[in-house]
PDB file of C-alpha atoms in Angstrom:
ATOM      1  CA  UNK A   1      27.287  16.534  29.050  1.00 53.00           C
ATOM      2  CA  UNK A   2      24.039  17.888  30.811  1.00 57.00           C
ATOM      3  CA  UNK A   3      21.312  16.002  31.950  1.00 55.00           C
ATOM      4  CA  UNK A   4      19.244  18.167  29.434  1.00 57.00           C
ATOM      5  CA  UNK A   5      21.359  17.489  26.448  1.00 62.00           C
ATOM      6  CA  UNK A   6      21.520  14.038  26.813  1.00 64.00           C
ATOM      7  CA  UNK A   7      18.325  12.770  25.918  1.00 66.00           C
ATOM      8  CA  UNK A   8      18.428  14.927  22.716  1.00 69.00           C
ATOM      9  CA  UNK A   9      22.124  13.253  21.819  1.00 75.00           C
ATOM     10  CA  UNK A  10      20.434   9.619  22.597  1.00 73.00           C
ATOM     11  CA  UNK A  11      17.600  10.815  20.279  1.00 73.00           C
ATOM     12  CA  UNK A  12      20.231  12.170  17.370  1.00 77.00           C
ATOM     13  CA  UNK A  13      21.842   9.071  17.972  1.00 76.00           C
ATOM     14  CA  UNK A  14      18.408   6.766  17.329  1.00 72.00           C
ATOM     15  CA  UNK A  15      17.371   8.636  14.276  1.00 77.00           C
ATOM     16  CA  UNK A  16      20.914   8.702  12.716  1.00 80.00           C
ATOM     17  CA  UNK A  17      20.836   5.363  13.445  1.00 75.00           C
ATOM     18  CA  UNK A  18      17.360   4.981  11.673  1.00 72.00           C
ATOM     19  CA  UNK A  19      18.328   7.050   8.639  1.00 78.00           C
ATOM     20  CA  UNK A  20      21.662   4.791   8.128  1.00 79.00           C
ATOM     21  CA  UNK A  21      18.896   1.858   8.267  1.00 70.00           C
ATOM     22  CA  UNK A  22      16.944   3.241   5.599  1.00 70.00           C
ATOM     23  CA  UNK A  23      20.465   4.315   3.544  1.00 75.00           C
ATOM     24  CA  UNK A  24      21.378   0.380   3.511  1.00 74.00           C
ATOM     25  CA  UNK A  25      18.180  -0.818   2.301  1.00 68.00           C
ATOM     26  CA  UNK A  26      18.381   1.980  -0.410  1.00 72.00           C
ATOM     27  CA  UNK A  27      21.866   0.767  -1.484  1.00 77.00           C
ATOM     28  CA  UNK A  28      20.584  -3.072  -1.596  1.00 73.00           C
ATOM     29  CA  UNK A  29      17.444  -2.192  -4.008  1.00 73.00           C
ATOM     30  CA  UNK A  30      20.150  -0.480  -6.150  1.00 78.00           C
ATOM     31  CA  UNK A  31      21.972  -3.487  -6.461  1.00 80.00           C
ATOM     32  CA  UNK A  32      18.808  -5.814  -7.118  1.00 82.00           C
ATOM     33  CA  UNK A  33      17.643  -5.149 -10.530  1.00 85.00           C
ATOM     34  CA  UNK A  34      14.331  -6.037 -10.357  1.00 87.00           C
ATOM     35  CA  UNK A  35      13.962  -4.346  -7.079  1.00 84.00           C
ATOM     36  CA  UNK A  36      15.307  -1.378  -8.536  1.00 85.00           C
ATOM     37  CA  UNK A  37      12.785  -1.171 -11.705  1.00 89.00           C
ATOM     38  CA  UNK A  38       9.920  -1.700  -9.809  1.00 88.00           C
ATOM     39  CA  UNK A  39      11.457   1.301  -7.378  1.00 86.00           C
ATOM     40  CA  UNK A  40      11.999   3.810 -10.604  1.00 87.00           C
ATOM     41  CA  UNK A  41       7.896   2.581 -11.436  1.00 91.00           C
ATOM     42  CA  UNK A  42       6.482   2.750  -8.010  1.00 89.00           C
ATOM     43  CA  UNK A  43       8.324   6.839  -8.432  1.00 88.00           C
ATOM     44  CA  UNK A  44       6.916   7.294 -11.866  1.00 91.00           C
ATOM     45  CA  UNK A  45       3.184   6.002 -10.206  1.00 90.00           C
ATOM     46  CA  UNK A  46       4.151   8.474  -7.100  1.00 90.00           C
ATOM     47  CA  UNK A  47       4.191  10.749  -9.781  1.00 92.00           C
ATOM     48  CA  UNK A  48       1.368  10.689 -11.799  1.00 91.00           C
ATOM     49  CA  UNK A  49      -0.284  10.241  -8.392  1.00 89.00           C
ATOM     50  CA  UNK A  50       0.453  14.162  -7.526  1.00 91.00           C
ATOM     51  CA  UNK A  51       0.475  15.703 -10.563  1.00 92.00           C
ATOM     52  CA  UNK A  52      -1.362  13.166 -13.174  1.00 88.00           C
ATOM     53  CA  UNK A  53      -4.751  15.057 -13.020  1.00 88.00           C
ATOM     54  CA  UNK A  54      -2.923  18.547 -13.702  1.00 90.00           C
ATOM     55  CA  UNK A  55      -0.988  16.826 -16.477  1.00 90.00           C
ATOM     56  CA  UNK A  56      -4.477  15.848 -18.086  1.00 88.00           C
ATOM     57  CA  UNK A  57      -4.959  17.378 -21.951  1.00 88.00           C
ATOM     58  CA  UNK A  58      -8.866  16.948 -21.043  1.00 86.00           C
ATOM     59  CA  UNK A  59     -10.960  16.750 -18.279  1.00 87.00           C
ATOM     60  CA  UNK A  60     -11.644  12.965 -17.796  1.00 86.00           C
ATOM     61  CA  UNK A  61     -15.232  13.109 -16.796  1.00 84.00           C
ATOM     62  CA  UNK A  62     -16.786  16.447 -18.941  1.00 83.00           C
ATOM     63  CA  UNK A  63     -15.096  16.715 -21.585  1.00 83.00           C
ATOM     64  CA  UNK A  64     -16.236  15.270 -25.386  1.00 86.00           C
ATOM     65  CA  UNK A  65     -13.540  14.645 -27.956  1.00 86.00           C
ATOM     66  CA  UNK A  66     -14.844  15.518 -31.507  1.00 86.00           C
ATOM     67  CA  UNK A  67     -13.197  15.096 -34.644  1.00 78.00           C
ATOM     68  CA  UNK A  68     -12.944  17.678 -37.480  1.00 78.00           C
ATOM     69  CA  UNK A  69     -16.458  17.589 -38.548  1.00 79.00           C
ATOM     70  CA  UNK A  70     -17.615  18.020 -34.553  1.00 77.00           C
ATOM     71  CA  UNK A  71     -19.345  14.886 -34.318  1.00 83.00           C
ATOM     72  CA  UNK A  72     -18.523  12.870 -31.060  1.00 84.00           C
ATOM     73  CA  UNK A  73     -15.077  10.311 -31.813  1.00 84.00           C
ATOM     74  CA  UNK A  74     -16.878   7.042 -29.977  1.00 87.00           C
ATOM     75  CA  UNK A  75     -15.117   4.313 -29.427  1.00 87.00           C
ATOM     76  CA  UNK A  76     -11.869   5.833 -31.791  1.00 86.00           C
ATOM     77  CA  UNK A  77      -8.827   4.083 -31.817  1.00 87.00           C
ATOM     78  CA  UNK A  78      -5.295   5.995 -30.977  1.00 90.00           C
ATOM     79  CA  UNK A  79      -4.878   9.353 -32.832  1.00 86.00           C
ATOM     80  CA  UNK A  80      -3.650  12.881 -32.563  1.00 85.00           C
ATOM     81  CA  UNK A  81      -7.005  13.537 -32.168  1.00 82.00           C
ATOM     82  CA  UNK A  82      -6.947  11.447 -28.546  1.00 85.00           C
ATOM     83  CA  UNK A  83      -3.182   9.709 -28.053  1.00 89.00           C
ATOM     84  CA  UNK A  84      -4.672   6.682 -26.280  1.00 91.00           C
ATOM     85  CA  UNK A  85      -8.143   6.308 -27.715  1.00 89.00           C
ATOM     86  CA  UNK A  86     -11.881   7.460 -26.900  1.00 91.00           C
ATOM     87  CA  UNK A  87     -14.232   5.171 -24.845  1.00 91.00           C
ATOM     88  CA  UNK A  88     -17.869   4.262 -25.802  1.00 89.00           C
ATOM     89  CA  UNK A  89     -18.863   8.119 -24.606  1.00 89.00           C
ATOM     90  CA  UNK A  90     -16.164   9.923 -26.347  1.00 88.00           C
ATOM     91  CA  UNK A  91     -14.166  10.575 -23.697  1.00 91.00           C
ATOM     92  CA  UNK A  92     -10.371  10.554 -23.740  1.00 91.00           C
ATOM     93  CA  UNK A  93      -8.874   7.489 -22.450  1.00 93.00           C
ATOM     94  CA  UNK A  94      -5.348   9.779 -21.881  1.00 93.00           C
ATOM     95  CA  UNK A  95      -6.867  11.744 -19.871  1.00 92.00           C
ATOM     96  CA  UNK A  96      -8.950   9.305 -17.421  1.00 92.00           C
ATOM     97  CA  UNK A  97      -6.266   7.059 -16.925  1.00 93.00           C
ATOM     98  CA  UNK A  98      -3.515  10.106 -15.613  1.00 93.00           C
ATOM     99  CA  UNK A  99      -6.639  11.298 -13.456  1.00 91.00           C
ATOM    100  CA  UNK A 100      -7.177   7.644 -12.208  1.00 90.00           C
ATOM    101  CA  UNK A 101      -3.629   7.564 -10.981  1.00 90.00           C
ATOM    102  CA  UNK A 102      -4.205   9.865  -7.707  1.00 90.00           C
ATOM    103  CA  UNK A 103      -6.916   7.548  -5.970  1.00 89.00           C
ATOM    104  CA  UNK A 104      -4.663   4.480  -6.550  1.00 86.00           C
ATOM    105  CA  UNK A 105      -1.846   6.074  -4.822  1.00 86.00           C
ATOM    106  CA  UNK A 106      -4.150   7.071  -1.922  1.00 89.00           C
ATOM    107  CA  UNK A 107      -5.716   4.324  -1.589  1.00 89.00           C
ATOM    108  CA  UNK A 108      -2.297   2.164  -1.702  1.00 86.00           C
ATOM    109  CA  UNK A 109      -0.150   4.810   0.217  1.00 87.00           C
ATOM    110  CA  UNK A 110      -2.655   5.223   2.875  1.00 91.00           C
ATOM    111  CA  UNK A 111      -4.332   1.363   3.220  1.00 90.00           C
ATOM    112  CA  UNK A 112      -0.767  -0.028   3.193  1.00 88.00           C
ATOM    113  CA  UNK A 113       0.350   2.450   5.895  1.00 89.00           C
ATOM    114  CA  UNK A 114      -2.438   1.991   8.172  1.00 91.00           C
ATOM    115  CA  UNK A 115      -2.644  -1.852   7.397  1.00 91.00           C
ATOM    116  CA  UNK A 116       0.850  -2.028   8.118  1.00 89.00           C
ATOM    117  CA  UNK A 117       0.672   0.516  11.389  1.00 91.00           C
ATOM    118  CA  UNK A 118      -2.283  -1.184  12.615  1.00 92.00           C
ATOM    119  CA  UNK A 119      -0.932  -4.891  12.309  1.00 92.00           C
ATOM    120  CA  UNK A 120       2.243  -3.862  14.016  1.00 92.00           C
ATOM    121  CA  UNK A 121       0.823  -2.268  16.894  1.00 92.00           C
ATOM    122  CA  UNK A 122      -1.321  -5.119  17.450  1.00 93.00           C
ATOM    123  CA  UNK A 123       2.376  -7.701  17.303  1.00 92.00           C
ATOM    124  CA  UNK A 124       3.837  -5.575  18.983  1.00 92.00           C
ATOM    125  CA  UNK A 125       1.350  -5.200  22.007  1.00 92.00           C
ATOM    126  CA  UNK A 126       0.429  -8.454  22.066  1.00 92.00           C
ATOM    127  CA  UNK A 127       3.944 -10.379  21.647  1.00 90.00           C
ATOM    128  CA  UNK A 128       5.426  -8.035  24.555  1.00 90.00           C
ATOM    129  CA  UNK A 129       2.600  -8.675  27.389  1.00 90.00           C
ATOM    130  CA  UNK A 130       1.528 -11.764  26.445  1.00 87.00           C
ATOM    131  CA  UNK A 131      -1.459 -13.339  28.888  1.00 88.00           C
ATOM    132  CA  UNK A 132      -4.799 -12.348  28.443  1.00 91.00           C
ATOM    133  CA  UNK A 133      -3.973  -9.134  26.421  1.00 91.00           C
ATOM    134  CA  UNK A 134      -2.332 -11.475  23.579  1.00 90.00           C
ATOM    135  CA  UNK A 135      -5.029 -13.870  23.820  1.00 91.00           C
ATOM    136  CA  UNK A 136      -7.598 -10.946  23.630  1.00 92.00           C
ATOM    137  CA  UNK A 137      -5.742  -9.216  20.908  1.00 92.00           C
ATOM    138  CA  UNK A 138      -5.414 -12.778  18.941  1.00 91.00           C
ATOM    139  CA  UNK A 139      -8.654 -14.056  19.295  1.00 91.00           C
ATOM    140  CA  UNK A 140      -9.568 -10.511  17.886  1.00 91.00           C
ATOM    141  CA  UNK A 141      -7.221 -11.575  14.827  1.00 90.00           C
ATOM    142  CA  UNK A 142      -8.918 -14.689  14.712  1.00 88.00           C
ATOM    143  CA  UNK A 143     -12.236 -13.352  14.218  1.00 88.00           C
ATOM    144  CA  UNK A 144     -10.717 -11.243  10.651  1.00 87.00           C
ATOM    145  CA  UNK A 145      -9.420 -13.759   9.447  1.00 85.00           C
ATOM    146  CA  UNK A 146     -12.569 -15.840   9.650  1.00 85.00           C
ATOM    147  CA  UNK A 147     -14.517 -12.495   8.175  1.00 85.00           C
ATOM    148  CA  UNK A 148     -13.708 -13.041   4.147  1.00 86.00           C
ATOM    149  CA  UNK A 149     -12.301  -9.251   3.084  1.00 87.00           C
ATOM    150  CA  UNK A 150     -14.727  -9.279  -0.416  1.00 88.00           C
ATOM    151  CA  UNK A 151     -17.840 -10.096   0.692  1.00 88.00           C
ATOM    152  CA  UNK A 152     -18.094  -7.635   4.140  1.00 89.00           C
ATOM    153  CA  UNK A 153     -16.408  -4.749   2.124  1.00 89.00           C
ATOM    154  CA  UNK A 154     -19.309  -5.400  -0.539  1.00 89.00           C
ATOM    155  CA  UNK A 155     -21.655  -5.129   2.508  1.00 89.00           C
ATOM    156  CA  UNK A 156     -20.266  -2.564   4.434  1.00 88.00           C
ATOM    157  CA  UNK A 157     -20.027   0.030   0.901  1.00 87.00           C
ATOM    158  CA  UNK A 158     -24.476  -1.157   0.208  1.00 87.00           C
ATOM    159  CA  UNK A 159     -25.541   0.590   3.459  1.00 86.00           C
ATOM    160  CA  UNK A 160     -22.589   3.391   3.302  1.00 85.00           C
ATOM    161  CA  UNK A 161     -21.725   5.726   0.281  1.00 82.00           C
ATOM    162  CA  UNK A 162     -18.474   5.032  -0.949  1.00 83.00           C
ATOM    163  CA  UNK A 163     -15.699   7.238  -0.939  1.00 87.00           C
ATOM    164  CA  UNK A 164     -11.844   7.012  -1.216  1.00 88.00           C
ATOM    165  CA  UNK A 165     -11.558   7.377   2.849  1.00 90.00           C
ATOM    166  CA  UNK A 166     -14.426   5.150   3.671  1.00 91.00           C
ATOM    167  CA  UNK A 167     -12.874   2.398   1.858  1.00 91.00           C
ATOM    168  CA  UNK A 168      -9.228   3.069   2.495  1.00 91.00           C
ATOM    169  CA  UNK A 169     -10.328   2.692   6.220  1.00 92.00           C
ATOM    170  CA  UNK A 170     -12.426  -0.907   5.177  1.00 91.00           C
ATOM    171  CA  UNK A 171      -9.312  -1.953   3.874  1.00 90.00           C
ATOM    172  CA  UNK A 172      -7.055  -1.574   6.804  1.00 90.00           C
ATOM    173  CA  UNK A 173      -9.419  -2.401   8.831  1.00 90.00           C
ATOM    174  CA  UNK A 174      -9.502  -6.102   7.215  1.00 89.00           C
ATOM    175  CA  UNK A 175      -6.245  -6.376   6.017  1.00 89.00           C
ATOM    176  CA  UNK A 176      -3.832  -6.173   9.069  1.00 90.00           C
ATOM    177  CA  UNK A 177      -4.422  -9.198  10.479  1.00 88.00           C
ATOM    178  CA  UNK A 178      -1.434 -11.033   8.294  1.00 86.00           C
ATOM    179  CA  UNK A 179       0.968  -7.897  10.164  1.00 89.00           C
ATOM    180  CA  UNK A 180      -0.002  -8.423  13.348  1.00 91.00           C
ATOM    181  CA  UNK A 181       0.664 -12.572  12.796  1.00 90.00           C
ATOM    182  CA  UNK A 182       4.208 -11.808  11.533  1.00 89.00           C
ATOM    183  CA  UNK A 183       5.260  -9.112  13.831  1.00 91.00           C
ATOM    184  CA  UNK A 184       3.968 -10.839  17.131  1.00 91.00           C
ATOM    185  CA  UNK A 185       5.669 -14.161  16.478  1.00 89.00           C
ATOM    186  CA  UNK A 186       8.955 -12.301  16.408  1.00 88.00           C
ATOM    187  CA  UNK A 187       8.492 -10.176  19.152  1.00 90.00           C
ATOM    188  CA  UNK A 188       7.771 -13.568  21.746  1.00 89.00           C
ATOM    189  CA  UNK A 189      11.421 -14.041  20.395  1.00 86.00           C
ATOM    190  CA  UNK A 190      13.198 -10.513  20.542  1.00 86.00           C
ATOM    191  CA  UNK A 191      11.342 -10.426  23.892  1.00 85.00           C
ATOM    192  CA  UNK A 192      13.681 -13.038  25.953  1.00 84.00           C
ATOM    193  CA  UNK A 193      16.661 -11.710  24.486  1.00 85.00           C
ATOM    194  CA  UNK A 194      19.173 -10.147  26.603  1.00 85.00           C
ATOM    195  CA  UNK A 195      18.869  -6.321  26.664  1.00 84.00           C
ATOM    196  CA  UNK A 196      15.543  -6.505  26.714  1.00 84.00           C
ATOM    197  CA  UNK A 197      15.222  -7.802  30.139  1.00 82.00           C
ATOM    198  CA  UNK A 198      17.631  -6.102  31.494  1.00 84.00           C
ATOM    199  CA  UNK A 199      16.074  -2.862  30.260  1.00 82.00           C
ATOM    200  CA  UNK A 200      13.253  -4.483  32.455  1.00 81.00           C
ATOM    201  CA  UNK A 201      15.574  -5.034  35.099  1.00 82.00           C
ATOM    202  CA  UNK A 202      16.324  -1.785  34.821  1.00 83.00           C
ATOM    203  CA  UNK A 203      13.084  -0.236  35.599  1.00 80.00           C
ATOM    204  CA  UNK A 204      12.625   0.798  32.151  1.00 81.00           C
ATOM    205  CA  UNK A 205       8.247   1.240  31.471  1.00 85.00           C
ATOM    206  CA  UNK A 206       6.900  -0.909  29.628  1.00 85.00           C
ATOM    207  CA  UNK A 207       6.116   1.593  26.698  1.00 86.00           C
ATOM    208  CA  UNK A 208       9.355   2.939  27.113  1.00 86.00           C
ATOM    209  CA  UNK A 209      10.618  -1.393  26.484  1.00 86.00           C
ATOM    210  CA  UNK A 210       8.874  -1.805  23.353  1.00 86.00           C
ATOM    211  CA  UNK A 211       9.548   1.698  21.817  1.00 84.00           C
ATOM    212  CA  UNK A 212      13.357   1.635  22.394  1.00 84.00           C
ATOM    213  CA  UNK A 213      14.207  -1.936  22.639  1.00 84.00           C
ATOM    214  CA  UNK A 214      11.667  -4.395  21.143  1.00 87.00           C
ATOM    215  CA  UNK A 215       9.692  -2.445  17.973  1.00 86.00           C
ATOM    216  CA  UNK A 216      12.957  -1.312  16.396  1.00 83.00           C
ATOM    217  CA  UNK A 217      14.027  -4.893  15.808  1.00 83.00           C
ATOM    218  CA  UNK A 218      11.011  -6.147  14.500  1.00 86.00           C
ATOM    219  CA  UNK A 219      11.123  -2.892  12.408  1.00 83.00           C
ATOM    220  CA  UNK A 220      12.224  -4.587   9.042  1.00 79.00           C
ATOM    221  CA  UNK A 221       9.499  -6.690   9.189  1.00 84.00           C
ATOM    222  CA  UNK A 222       6.936  -4.128   9.524  1.00 85.00           C
ATOM    223  CA  UNK A 223       8.374  -2.106   6.697  1.00 82.00           C
ATOM    224  CA  UNK A 224       7.924  -5.850   4.268  1.00 83.00           C
ATOM    225  CA  UNK A 225       4.423  -6.073   5.553  1.00 86.00           C
ATOM    226  CA  UNK A 226       3.320  -2.459   4.646  1.00 86.00           C
ATOM    227  CA  UNK A 227       4.902  -2.766   1.720  1.00 84.00           C
ATOM    228  CA  UNK A 228       3.072  -6.101   0.626  1.00 86.00           C
ATOM    229  CA  UNK A 229      -0.112  -3.982   2.197  1.00 88.00           C
ATOM    230  CA  UNK A 230       0.356  -1.371  -0.260  1.00 88.00           C
ATOM    231  CA  UNK A 231       0.368  -3.989  -3.150  1.00 87.00           C
ATOM    232  CA  UNK A 232      -3.099  -5.701  -1.627  1.00 88.00           C
ATOM    233  CA  UNK A 233      -5.042  -2.160  -0.762  1.00 90.00           C
ATOM    234  CA  UNK A 234      -4.557  -1.190  -4.509  1.00 89.00           C
ATOM    235  CA  UNK A 235      -5.944  -4.834  -5.858  1.00 90.00           C
ATOM    236  CA  UNK A 236      -8.747  -4.060  -3.159  1.00 90.00           C
ATOM    237  CA  UNK A 237      -9.487  -1.171  -4.441  1.00 89.00           C
ATOM    238  CA  UNK A 238      -9.776  -1.662  -7.892  1.00 89.00           C
ATOM    239  CA  UNK A 239     -11.923  -4.960  -7.395  1.00 90.00           C
ATOM    240  CA  UNK A 240     -14.086  -3.235  -5.335  1.00 90.00           C
ATOM    241  CA  UNK A 241     -13.841  -0.314  -8.444  1.00 89.00           C
ATOM    242  CA  UNK A 242     -14.558  -3.261 -10.872  1.00 90.00           C
ATOM    243  CA  UNK A 243     -17.996  -4.394  -8.918  1.00 90.00           C
ATOM    244  CA  UNK A 244     -19.594  -0.333  -8.781  1.00 87.00           C
ATOM    245  CA  UNK A 245     -18.477   0.154  -5.501  1.00 87.00           C
ATOM    246  CA  UNK A 246     -15.224   2.818  -5.738  1.00 84.00           C
ATOM    247  CA  UNK A 247     -15.782   6.161  -4.799  1.00 83.00           C
ATOM    248  CA  UNK A 248     -18.258   7.670  -7.659  1.00 83.00           C
ATOM    249  CA  UNK A 249     -17.152  10.732  -7.880  1.00 84.00           C
ATOM    250  CA  UNK A 250     -13.347  10.149  -8.726  1.00 84.00           C
ATOM    251  CA  UNK A 251     -12.069   8.796 -11.897  1.00 87.00           C
ATOM    252  CA  UNK A 252      -9.919   5.231 -11.089  1.00 89.00           C
ATOM    253  CA  UNK A 253      -8.175   2.390 -12.795  1.00 92.00           C
ATOM    254  CA  UNK A 254     -10.958   0.176 -11.958  1.00 90.00           C
ATOM    255  CA  UNK A 255     -13.484   1.813 -12.392  1.00 90.00           C
ATOM    256  CA  UNK A 256     -12.492   2.373 -16.389  1.00 92.00           C
ATOM    257  CA  UNK A 257     -12.041  -1.447 -16.295  1.00 92.00           C
ATOM    258  CA  UNK A 258     -15.740  -1.320 -15.016  1.00 92.00           C
ATOM    259  CA  UNK A 259     -17.113   1.459 -17.670  1.00 91.00           C
ATOM    260  CA  UNK A 260     -15.471  -0.778 -20.595  1.00 92.00           C
ATOM    261  CA  UNK A 261     -16.683  -4.272 -19.440  1.00 92.00           C
ATOM    262  CA  UNK A 262     -20.232  -2.682 -18.578  1.00 91.00           C
ATOM    263  CA  UNK A 263     -19.953  -1.062 -22.449  1.00 89.00           C
ATOM    264  CA  UNK A 264     -19.709  -4.455 -23.934  1.00 89.00           C
ATOM    265  CA  UNK A 265     -16.082  -3.483 -25.452  1.00 88.00           C
ATOM    266  CA  UNK A 266     -13.954  -5.452 -23.214  1.00 86.00           C
ATOM    267  CA  UNK A 267     -12.961  -7.216 -25.756  1.00 86.00           C
ATOM    268  CA  UNK A 268     -13.127  -4.660 -28.754  1.00 87.00           C
ATOM    269  CA  UNK A 269     -11.411  -1.800 -27.544  1.00 90.00           C
ATOM    270  CA  UNK A 270      -7.990  -2.480 -26.065  1.00 93.00           C
ATOM    271  CA  UNK A 271      -7.085   0.906 -25.955  1.00 92.00           C
ATOM    272  CA  UNK A 272      -9.656   1.134 -23.411  1.00 92.00           C
ATOM    273  CA  UNK A 273      -9.029  -2.183 -21.630  1.00 93.00           C
ATOM    274  CA  UNK A 274      -4.606  -1.676 -21.655  1.00 94.00           C
ATOM    275  CA  UNK A 275      -4.056   1.805 -19.558  1.00 94.00           C
ATOM    276  CA  UNK A 276      -6.053   0.619 -16.216  1.00 93.00           C
ATOM    277  CA  UNK A 277      -4.575  -3.046 -16.696  1.00 93.00           C
ATOM    278  CA  UNK A 278      -0.971  -2.400 -17.217  1.00 94.00           C
ATOM    279  CA  UNK A 279      -1.066   0.437 -14.713  1.00 93.00           C
ATOM    280  CA  UNK A 280      -2.608  -1.741 -11.729  1.00 92.00           C
ATOM    281  CA  UNK A 281       0.116  -4.829 -12.851  1.00 92.00           C
ATOM    282  CA  UNK A 282       2.374  -2.713 -12.964  1.00 93.00           C
ATOM    283  CA  UNK A 283       2.118  -0.913  -9.264  1.00 91.00           C
ATOM    284  CA  UNK A 284       1.206  -4.156  -7.709  1.00 90.00           C
ATOM    285  CA  UNK A 285       4.456  -6.210  -9.511  1.00 91.00           C
ATOM    286  CA  UNK A 286       6.438  -3.830  -8.827  1.00 91.00           C
ATOM    287  CA  UNK A 287       5.840  -3.613  -5.112  1.00 87.00           C
ATOM    288  CA  UNK A 288       5.820  -6.982  -4.932  1.00 86.00           C
ATOM    289  CA  UNK A 289       9.388  -7.047  -6.175  1.00 87.00           C
ATOM    290  CA  UNK A 290      10.684  -4.165  -3.796  1.00 85.00           C
ATOM    291  CA  UNK A 291       9.370  -6.545  -1.048  1.00 81.00           C
ATOM    292  CA  UNK A 292      10.782  -9.291  -1.973  1.00 79.00           C
ATOM    293  CA  UNK A 293      14.439  -7.876  -1.615  1.00 78.00           C
ATOM    294  CA  UNK A 294      13.125  -6.492   2.090  1.00 73.00           C
ATOM    295  CA  UNK A 295      12.167 -10.047   2.672  1.00 73.00           C
ATOM    296  CA  UNK A 296      15.618 -11.466   1.676  1.00 66.00           C
ATOM    297  CA  UNK A 297      17.019  -8.725   3.566  1.00 65.00           C
ATOM    298  CA  UNK A 298      15.370 -10.183   6.678  1.00 66.00           C
ATOM    299  CA  UNK A 299      15.376 -13.682   5.620  1.00 62.00           C
ATOM    300  CA  UNK A 300      18.768 -15.164   5.044  1.00 54.00           C
ATOM    301  CA  UNK A 301      18.119 -18.126   4.041  1.00 54.00           C
ATOM    302  CA  UNK A 302      15.856 -17.165   0.749  1.00 51.00           C
ATOM    303  CA  UNK A 303      18.321 -15.021  -0.493  1.00 53.00           C
ATOM    304  CA  UNK A 304      18.585 -16.085  -4.203  1.00 50.00           C
ATOM    305  CA  UNK A 305      22.096 -15.536  -4.454  1.00 48.00           C
ATOM    306  CA  UNK A 306      23.107 -18.336  -1.989  1.00 43.00           C
TER     307      UNK A 306
END
C-alpha cells in the first residue's frame, strides 16, 4: 500500500467503525419498545418541523376562521370548519400547532447539538490536558453552575430582541456544563489506558491523540448528553416563550400556551391547550426514553433486563 492511500484507508476504516457503532445503537433502540416508540415520535416531530408550515391549512397569524354567516369563530370547539378548534382571536389552532413545530425543532436540534458539542469539547480538553487547563475550564464550569439559567436568560432577553437563534445560543451557552463534567470524568480514566500512552510515546500530537484515541471512547456519553440536551432545549424554549420572551415573529407551542393563558381561557379551551402541551410533553419524553436506552448501553449496571 502506497503512502498516499494509507491515510485514506485508515479514514475509511474509522468511518466504517463509526457507522457500525451508529447501526448497533439503532438496532438496540429497535429492541427496546419504549425507545422505539420514542424514535417514531421524534421522527414524526422532525417531519412536522420540516413540513408543518406547508401542511397548515391557514396562515397561523393572519388568517381568521369564519362561520357560514361570515362571523369570526372565536373559541370554537373542534368542528368541520376548524378541526382543532379556534383561539379567542379566531385563529386556527391546527395551523398554529403545525407551524409551531418548526421553532421547537430548530431550538431543540441546534440547542441540543450545541449543548452536546460544547460540553463534549470542554470535557475532552479539560480531562486530557489536566493542570491549569483543567483548573481554568472547570472553574468556568462551576461559574456556569452558579448562574441560574432562567433568570439569566430572562435578563439577557430583556436587553436584546429575542429571536430563535439568539434563544438557541443562550440555551446552549448555559446548558453545556453537565456534559462537560461527565465527559471530563470519563476522559480522566481513558487517558491513563495503555493505547493512549502508546500513542503519546509514538510521537502522536495532542490533537491527534484526542481525536483518534480519546474522543471515540467517550463519544457514547457525548451522544447521550446531546440527546438529553435536545429535551432540555425544547423545555427551556417553551418556558421562555410561555413567559413572553420567545421569538415574536414565529408561532411556537410555548407561545400558544402563553396566549391561551393570557386570554384567561386556560381552563375552558381544552382544544387550544392540549395540542401544544401534548406536543411538548411527547417530544421531551421521547428524547428522554431514547437517552435512557443509550444510558443502559453505556452503563451496564443499570440495565433493566438484569
